[in-house]
Coordinates of C-alpha atoms and ligand atoms in Angstrom, one line a residue:
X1 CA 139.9 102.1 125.5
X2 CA 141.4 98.3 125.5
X3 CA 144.4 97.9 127.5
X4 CA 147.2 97.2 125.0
X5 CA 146.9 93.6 125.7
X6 CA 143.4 93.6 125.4
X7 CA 144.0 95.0 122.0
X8 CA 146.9 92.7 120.8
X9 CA 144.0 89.9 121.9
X10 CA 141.1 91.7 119.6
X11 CA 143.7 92.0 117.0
X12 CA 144.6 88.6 117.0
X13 CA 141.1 87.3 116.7
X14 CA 139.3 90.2 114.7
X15 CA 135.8 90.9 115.1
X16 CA 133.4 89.1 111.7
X17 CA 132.2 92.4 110.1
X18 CA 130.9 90.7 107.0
X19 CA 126.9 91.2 107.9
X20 CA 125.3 94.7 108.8
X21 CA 124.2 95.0 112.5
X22 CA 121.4 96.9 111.5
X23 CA 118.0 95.8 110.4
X24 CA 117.4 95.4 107.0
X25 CA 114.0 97.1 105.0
X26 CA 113.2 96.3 102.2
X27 CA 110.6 98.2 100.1
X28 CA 109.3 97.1 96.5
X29 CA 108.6 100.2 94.3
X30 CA 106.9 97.7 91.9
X31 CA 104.8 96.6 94.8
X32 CA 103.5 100.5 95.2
X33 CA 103.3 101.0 91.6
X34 CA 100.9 97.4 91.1
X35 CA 98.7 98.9 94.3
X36 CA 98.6 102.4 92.5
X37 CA 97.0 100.7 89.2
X38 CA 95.0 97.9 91.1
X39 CA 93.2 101.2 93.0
X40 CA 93.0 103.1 89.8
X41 CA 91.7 100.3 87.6
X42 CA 89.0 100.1 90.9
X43 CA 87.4 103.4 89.5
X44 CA 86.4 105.2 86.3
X45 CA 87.5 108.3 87.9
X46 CA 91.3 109.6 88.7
X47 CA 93.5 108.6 91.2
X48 CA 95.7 110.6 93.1
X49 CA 98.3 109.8 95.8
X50 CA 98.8 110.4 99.5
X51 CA 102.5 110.4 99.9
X52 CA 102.1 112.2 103.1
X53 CA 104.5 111.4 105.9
X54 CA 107.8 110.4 103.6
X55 CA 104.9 108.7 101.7
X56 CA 104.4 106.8 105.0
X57 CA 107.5 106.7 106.4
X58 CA 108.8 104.3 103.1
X59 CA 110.8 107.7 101.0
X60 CA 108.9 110.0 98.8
X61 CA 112.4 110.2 97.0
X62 CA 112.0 106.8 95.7
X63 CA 108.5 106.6 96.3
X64 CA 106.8 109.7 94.2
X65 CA 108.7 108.7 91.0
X66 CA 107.4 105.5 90.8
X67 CA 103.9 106.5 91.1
X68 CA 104.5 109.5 88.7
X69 CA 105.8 106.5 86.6
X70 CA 102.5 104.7 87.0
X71 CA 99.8 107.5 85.9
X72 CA 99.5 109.5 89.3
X73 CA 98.9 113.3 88.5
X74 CA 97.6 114.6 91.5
X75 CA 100.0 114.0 94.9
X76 CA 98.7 114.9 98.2
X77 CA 100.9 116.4 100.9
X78 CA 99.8 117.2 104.9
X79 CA 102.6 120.6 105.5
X80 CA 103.5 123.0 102.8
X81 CA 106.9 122.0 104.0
X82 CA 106.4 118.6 102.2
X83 CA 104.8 119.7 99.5
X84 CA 108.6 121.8 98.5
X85 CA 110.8 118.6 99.4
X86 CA 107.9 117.0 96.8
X87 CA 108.2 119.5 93.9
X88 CA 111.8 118.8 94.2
X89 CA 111.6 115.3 93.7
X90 CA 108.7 115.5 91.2
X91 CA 109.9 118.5 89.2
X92 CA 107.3 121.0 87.6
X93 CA 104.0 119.0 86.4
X94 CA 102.3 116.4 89.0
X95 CA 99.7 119.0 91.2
X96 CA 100.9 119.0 94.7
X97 CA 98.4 119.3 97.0
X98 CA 98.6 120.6 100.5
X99 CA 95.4 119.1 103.1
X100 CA 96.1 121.8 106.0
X101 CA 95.6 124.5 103.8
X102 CA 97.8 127.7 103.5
X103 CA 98.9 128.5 107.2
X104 CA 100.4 132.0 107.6
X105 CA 104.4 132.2 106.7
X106 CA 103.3 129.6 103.6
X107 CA 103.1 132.0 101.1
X108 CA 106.5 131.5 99.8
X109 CA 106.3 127.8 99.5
X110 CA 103.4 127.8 98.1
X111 CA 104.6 130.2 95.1
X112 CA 107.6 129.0 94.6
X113 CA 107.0 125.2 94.9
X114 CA 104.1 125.7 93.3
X115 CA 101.3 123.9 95.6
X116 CA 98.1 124.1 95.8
X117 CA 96.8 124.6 99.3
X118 CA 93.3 122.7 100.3
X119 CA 91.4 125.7 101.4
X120 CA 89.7 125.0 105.4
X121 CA 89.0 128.4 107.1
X122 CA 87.4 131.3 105.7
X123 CA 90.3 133.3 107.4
X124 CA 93.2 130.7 104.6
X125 CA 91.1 131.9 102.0
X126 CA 91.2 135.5 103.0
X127 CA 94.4 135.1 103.1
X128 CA 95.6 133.4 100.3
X129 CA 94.1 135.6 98.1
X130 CA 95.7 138.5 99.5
X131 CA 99.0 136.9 99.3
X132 CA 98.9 135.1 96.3
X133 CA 96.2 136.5 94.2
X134 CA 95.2 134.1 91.4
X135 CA 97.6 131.2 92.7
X136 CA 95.4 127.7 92.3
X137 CA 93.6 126.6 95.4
X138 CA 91.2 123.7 96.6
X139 CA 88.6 123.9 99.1
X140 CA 88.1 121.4 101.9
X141 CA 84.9 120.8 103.5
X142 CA 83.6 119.6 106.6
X143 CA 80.9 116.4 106.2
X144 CA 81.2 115.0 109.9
X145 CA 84.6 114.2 110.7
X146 CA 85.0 117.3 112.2
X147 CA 89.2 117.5 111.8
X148 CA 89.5 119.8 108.8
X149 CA 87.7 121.9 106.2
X150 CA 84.6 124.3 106.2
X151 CA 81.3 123.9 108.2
X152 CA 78.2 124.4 106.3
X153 CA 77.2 127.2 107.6
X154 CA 80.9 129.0 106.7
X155 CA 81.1 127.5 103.5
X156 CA 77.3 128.7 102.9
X157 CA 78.5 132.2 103.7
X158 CA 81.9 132.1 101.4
X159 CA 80.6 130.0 98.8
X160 CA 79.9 132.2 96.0
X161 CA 83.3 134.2 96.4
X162 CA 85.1 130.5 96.5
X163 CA 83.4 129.4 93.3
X164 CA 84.5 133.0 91.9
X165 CA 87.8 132.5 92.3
X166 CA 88.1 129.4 90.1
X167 CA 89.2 126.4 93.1
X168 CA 90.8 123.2 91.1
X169 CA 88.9 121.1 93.2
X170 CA 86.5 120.4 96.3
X171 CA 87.7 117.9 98.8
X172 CA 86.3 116.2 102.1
X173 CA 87.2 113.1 104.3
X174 CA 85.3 110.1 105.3
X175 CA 85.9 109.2 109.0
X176 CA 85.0 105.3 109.5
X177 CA 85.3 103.9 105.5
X178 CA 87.4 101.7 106.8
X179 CA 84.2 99.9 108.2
X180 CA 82.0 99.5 105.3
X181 CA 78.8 99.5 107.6
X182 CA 79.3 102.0 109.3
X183 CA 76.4 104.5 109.2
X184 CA 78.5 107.5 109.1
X185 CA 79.8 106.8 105.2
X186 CA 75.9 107.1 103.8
X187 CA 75.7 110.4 106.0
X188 CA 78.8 112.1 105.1
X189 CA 78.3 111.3 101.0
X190 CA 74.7 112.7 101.8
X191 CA 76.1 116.0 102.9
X192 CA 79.2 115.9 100.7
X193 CA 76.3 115.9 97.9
X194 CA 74.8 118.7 99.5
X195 CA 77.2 121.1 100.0
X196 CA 78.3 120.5 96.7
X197 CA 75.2 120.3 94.4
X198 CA 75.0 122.3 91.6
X199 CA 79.0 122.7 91.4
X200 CA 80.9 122.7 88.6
X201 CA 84.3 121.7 90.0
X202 CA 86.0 118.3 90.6
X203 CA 85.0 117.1 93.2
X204 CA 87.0 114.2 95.7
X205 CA 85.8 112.3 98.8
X206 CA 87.8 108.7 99.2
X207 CA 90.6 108.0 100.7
X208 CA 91.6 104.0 100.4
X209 CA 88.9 103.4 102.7
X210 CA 86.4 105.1 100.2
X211 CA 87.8 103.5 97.0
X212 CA 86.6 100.4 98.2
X213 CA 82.9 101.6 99.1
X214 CA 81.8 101.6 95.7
X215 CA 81.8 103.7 92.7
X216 CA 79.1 106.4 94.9
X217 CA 82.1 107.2 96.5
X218 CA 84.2 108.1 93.4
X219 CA 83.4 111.4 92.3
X220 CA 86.3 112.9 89.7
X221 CA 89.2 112.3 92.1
X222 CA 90.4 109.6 94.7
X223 CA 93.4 109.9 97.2
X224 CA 94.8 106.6 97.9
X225 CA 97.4 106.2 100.6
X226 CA 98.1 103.3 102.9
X227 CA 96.8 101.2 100.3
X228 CA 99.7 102.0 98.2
X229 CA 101.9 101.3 100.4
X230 CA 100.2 97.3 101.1
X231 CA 98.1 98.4 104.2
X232 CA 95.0 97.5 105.6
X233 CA 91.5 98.1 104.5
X234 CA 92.9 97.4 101.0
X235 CA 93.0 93.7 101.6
X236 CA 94.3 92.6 97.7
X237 CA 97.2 94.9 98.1
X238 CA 100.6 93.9 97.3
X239 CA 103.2 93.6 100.3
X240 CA 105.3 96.3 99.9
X241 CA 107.6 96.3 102.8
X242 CA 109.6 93.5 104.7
X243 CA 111.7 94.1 107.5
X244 CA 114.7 91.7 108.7
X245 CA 116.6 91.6 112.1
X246 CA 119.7 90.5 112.7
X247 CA 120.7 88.4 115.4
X248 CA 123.4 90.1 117.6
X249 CA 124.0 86.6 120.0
X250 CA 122.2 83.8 122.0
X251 CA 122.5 82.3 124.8
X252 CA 121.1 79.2 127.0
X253 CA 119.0 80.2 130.1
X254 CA 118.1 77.9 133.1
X255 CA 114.0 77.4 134.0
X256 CA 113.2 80.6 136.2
X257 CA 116.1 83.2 134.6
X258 CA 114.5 86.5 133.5
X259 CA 115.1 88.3 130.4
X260 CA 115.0 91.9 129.5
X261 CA 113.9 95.1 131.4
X262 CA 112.4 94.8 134.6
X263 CA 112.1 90.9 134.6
X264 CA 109.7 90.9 132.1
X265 CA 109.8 87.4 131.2
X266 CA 110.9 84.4 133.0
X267 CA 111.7 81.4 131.2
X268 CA 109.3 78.2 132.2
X269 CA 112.0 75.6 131.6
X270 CA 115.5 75.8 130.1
X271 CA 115.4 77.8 126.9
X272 CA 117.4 79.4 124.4
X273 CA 117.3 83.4 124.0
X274 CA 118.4 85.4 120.7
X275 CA 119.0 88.9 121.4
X276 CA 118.1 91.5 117.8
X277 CA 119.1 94.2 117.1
X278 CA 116.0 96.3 116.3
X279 CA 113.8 98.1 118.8
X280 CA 111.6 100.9 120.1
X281 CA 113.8 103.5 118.7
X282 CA 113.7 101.9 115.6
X283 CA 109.2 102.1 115.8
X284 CA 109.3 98.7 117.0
X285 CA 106.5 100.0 119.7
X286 CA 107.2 99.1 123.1
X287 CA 103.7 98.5 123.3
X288 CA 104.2 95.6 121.4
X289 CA 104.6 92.6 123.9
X290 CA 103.8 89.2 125.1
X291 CA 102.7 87.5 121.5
X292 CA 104.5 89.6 119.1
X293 CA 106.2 87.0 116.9
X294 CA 109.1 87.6 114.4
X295 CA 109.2 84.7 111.9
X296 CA 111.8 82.0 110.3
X297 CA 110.9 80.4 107.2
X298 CA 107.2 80.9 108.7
X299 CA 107.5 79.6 112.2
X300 CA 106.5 81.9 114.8
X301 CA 109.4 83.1 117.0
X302 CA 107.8 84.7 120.2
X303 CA 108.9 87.7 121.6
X304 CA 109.8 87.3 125.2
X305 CA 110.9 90.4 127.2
X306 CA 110.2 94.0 127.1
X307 CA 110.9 95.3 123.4
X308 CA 114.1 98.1 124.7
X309 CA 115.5 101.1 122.7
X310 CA 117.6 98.9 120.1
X311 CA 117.0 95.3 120.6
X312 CA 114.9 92.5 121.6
X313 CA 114.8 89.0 122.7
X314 CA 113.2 86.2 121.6
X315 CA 112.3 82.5 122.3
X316 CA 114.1 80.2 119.9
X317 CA 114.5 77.2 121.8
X318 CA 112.3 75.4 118.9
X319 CA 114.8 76.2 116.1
X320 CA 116.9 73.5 115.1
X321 CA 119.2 76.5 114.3
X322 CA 119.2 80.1 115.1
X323 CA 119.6 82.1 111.9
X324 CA 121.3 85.3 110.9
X325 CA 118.1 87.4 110.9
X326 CA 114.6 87.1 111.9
X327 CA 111.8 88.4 110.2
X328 CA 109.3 90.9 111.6
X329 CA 107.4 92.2 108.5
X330 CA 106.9 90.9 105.6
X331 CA 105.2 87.3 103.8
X332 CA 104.4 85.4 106.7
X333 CA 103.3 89.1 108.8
X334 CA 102.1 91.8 107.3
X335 CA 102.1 95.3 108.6
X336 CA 98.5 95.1 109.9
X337 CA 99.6 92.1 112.0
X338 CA 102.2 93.5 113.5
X339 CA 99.9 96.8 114.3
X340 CA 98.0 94.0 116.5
X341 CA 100.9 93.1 118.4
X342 CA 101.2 97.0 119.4
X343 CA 97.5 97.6 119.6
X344 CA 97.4 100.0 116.8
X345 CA 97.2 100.3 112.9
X346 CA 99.1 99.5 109.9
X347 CA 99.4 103.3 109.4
X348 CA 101.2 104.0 112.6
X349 CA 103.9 100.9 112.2
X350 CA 104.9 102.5 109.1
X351 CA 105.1 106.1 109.5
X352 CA 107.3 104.9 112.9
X353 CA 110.0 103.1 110.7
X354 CA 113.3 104.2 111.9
X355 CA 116.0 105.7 110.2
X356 CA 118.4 103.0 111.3
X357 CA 117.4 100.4 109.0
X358 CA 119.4 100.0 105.8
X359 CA 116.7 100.8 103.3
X360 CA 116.9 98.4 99.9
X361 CA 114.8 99.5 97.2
X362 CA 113.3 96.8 94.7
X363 CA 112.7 98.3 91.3
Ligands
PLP1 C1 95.8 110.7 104.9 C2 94.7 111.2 104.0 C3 94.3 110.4 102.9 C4 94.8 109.1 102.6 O1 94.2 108.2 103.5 P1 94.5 106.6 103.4 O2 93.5 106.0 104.4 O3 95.9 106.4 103.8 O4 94.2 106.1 102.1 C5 93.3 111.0 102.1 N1 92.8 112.2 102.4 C6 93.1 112.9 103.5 C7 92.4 114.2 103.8 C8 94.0 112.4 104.4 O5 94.3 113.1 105.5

């Protein structure tokens, strides 16, 4: 609390509360819908979506419409759990498809939301046929990656008693696509041919990744994700997201002054420090560090400092003026290069957007 007079002084010379103090994302629904149909128009086979993750971390609220909107018939979910929050948004129609399966205690979302589970284990599909008998199903299969779906040797044994029961579709997952010469895509679409020859159902192998291999890789069905959402390896994609930071205050700092958590930058000659808001909590990754850059008007503005829980500083001695907010993603940085700051991928800085940021939708 203020001391009276303390508050008498605040009152006298209020606070500016005209801008937000927190970050600013902006997402462009066209963006996703143009990446949908680019992906789609890529193929003579249908295309699904991945909205996975809040459709990665950008709002399957606003998100699944859109690529309803565009053609998409077949969404893909990870959890039963957002596979109902899906149906809700969808409404009856659009498949919903769950990639871990049907885990015990799913039953009731998957009959009441209507989802169809990816099959992995013989032990799902024991019991999802004793649960739901005659509720749709998929089957995942196993080609190398070794994360989810049936062996050959399992699927061998079920085979025949899958097939019986009428699965919607056969699904598996291609490890390294995102490295076209990678040895491993030719092997997996080898076995994926194998395990399925003969078979009568549709059948779906490509992620992104996959789309781009070439129309080998099509089969009936493809499951786009990250390059809806303007992520790397779809290199045409449209931006979709761009993230803005305000600046909270600067100051002047002498040659040698530190800035930030443990000292982690000392200035080399007299500089000038803006402090954003914006920061780890917020999936700025801490990881990211010395040359992360946001950007004004394209120039570079280096990050100097340890990126903290809800700000970070930054080096903009070189502006002629410091503006009301810096950009970290967007035209002059896309995600993937801002994944490079923090050592990861494109997929990771978006599934990490906070929930801080005031979230504008472009329609
Ligand atoms: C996440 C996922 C996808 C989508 O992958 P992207 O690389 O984002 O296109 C497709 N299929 C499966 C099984 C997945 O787990």
């Amino acid at each position: 609390m203020p001391t009276r007079a303390l508050a008498l002084d605040l009152a006298a010379h209020p606070v500016k509360t005209d801008a937000m103090t927190t970050g600013t994302l902006t997402i462009d629904l066209n963006a996703i819908a143009a990446n949908w149909s680019a992906l789609n128009r890529m193929t003579a086979s249908e295309t699904g979506a991945v909205v996975k993750a809040n459709a990665y971390g950008l709002g399957i609220e606003r998100v699944a419409p859109v690529l309803a909107q565009a053609g998409a018939r077949q969404f893909f979910v990870a959890v039963a759990e957002e596979g109902v929050a899906l149906r809700r948004v969808l409404g009856s129609g659009p498949e919903i498809n769950v990639f871990s399966g049907h885990m015990p205690g799913d039953a009731d979302m998957i009959r009441s939301a209507d989802l169809t589970p990816m099959i992995n284990t013989v032990d799902q599909m024991i019991g999802h046929v004793e649960a739901l008998p005659g509720h749709r199903f998929g089957l995942q299969l196993n080609t190398g990656m070794n994360r989810l779906g049936m062996d050959p040797a399992e699927w061998a044994a079920l085979r025949d008693i899958a097939l019986n029961q009428n699965p919607t579709m056969i699904i598996s997952h291609l490890a390294c696509a995102d490295d076209p010469d990678h040895p491993m895509n030719a092997a997996q679409l080898e076995i994926f041919r194998e395990m399925t020859a003969g078979i009568n159902v549709p059948r779906s192998l490509s992620a992104t990744g996959g789309t781009l291999l070439g129309p080998d890789y099509h089969f009936d069905l493809t499951r786009p994700g990250v390059g809806l959402y303007g992520g790397m390896p779809f290199v045409d994609a449209q931006p979709v997201v761009s993230l803005d930071l305000p600046v909270i205050q600067t100051r002047d700092v002498s040659a040698g002054s530190a800035v930030g958590y443990a000292c982690g930058w000392v200035a080399p000659r007299p500089s000038q420090i803006a402090t954003v808001s914006g920061g780890y909590a917020d999936g700025l990754i801490r990881a990211m560090g010395n040359g992360a850059t946001l950007t004004h008007k394209g120039r570079k503005v280096p990050v100097v400092g340890r990126v903290s829980m809800d700000l970070i500083t930054v080096d903009v001695t070189h502006l002629e003026q410091v503006p009301e907010h810096l950009q970290l993603i967007g035209m002059h940085q896309s995600v993937d290069t801002v994944a490079e700051f923090a050592g990861t991928i494109g997929y990771e800085v978006l599934t990490a957007l906070g929930s801080r940021y005031d979230r504008v939708y472009i329609t």
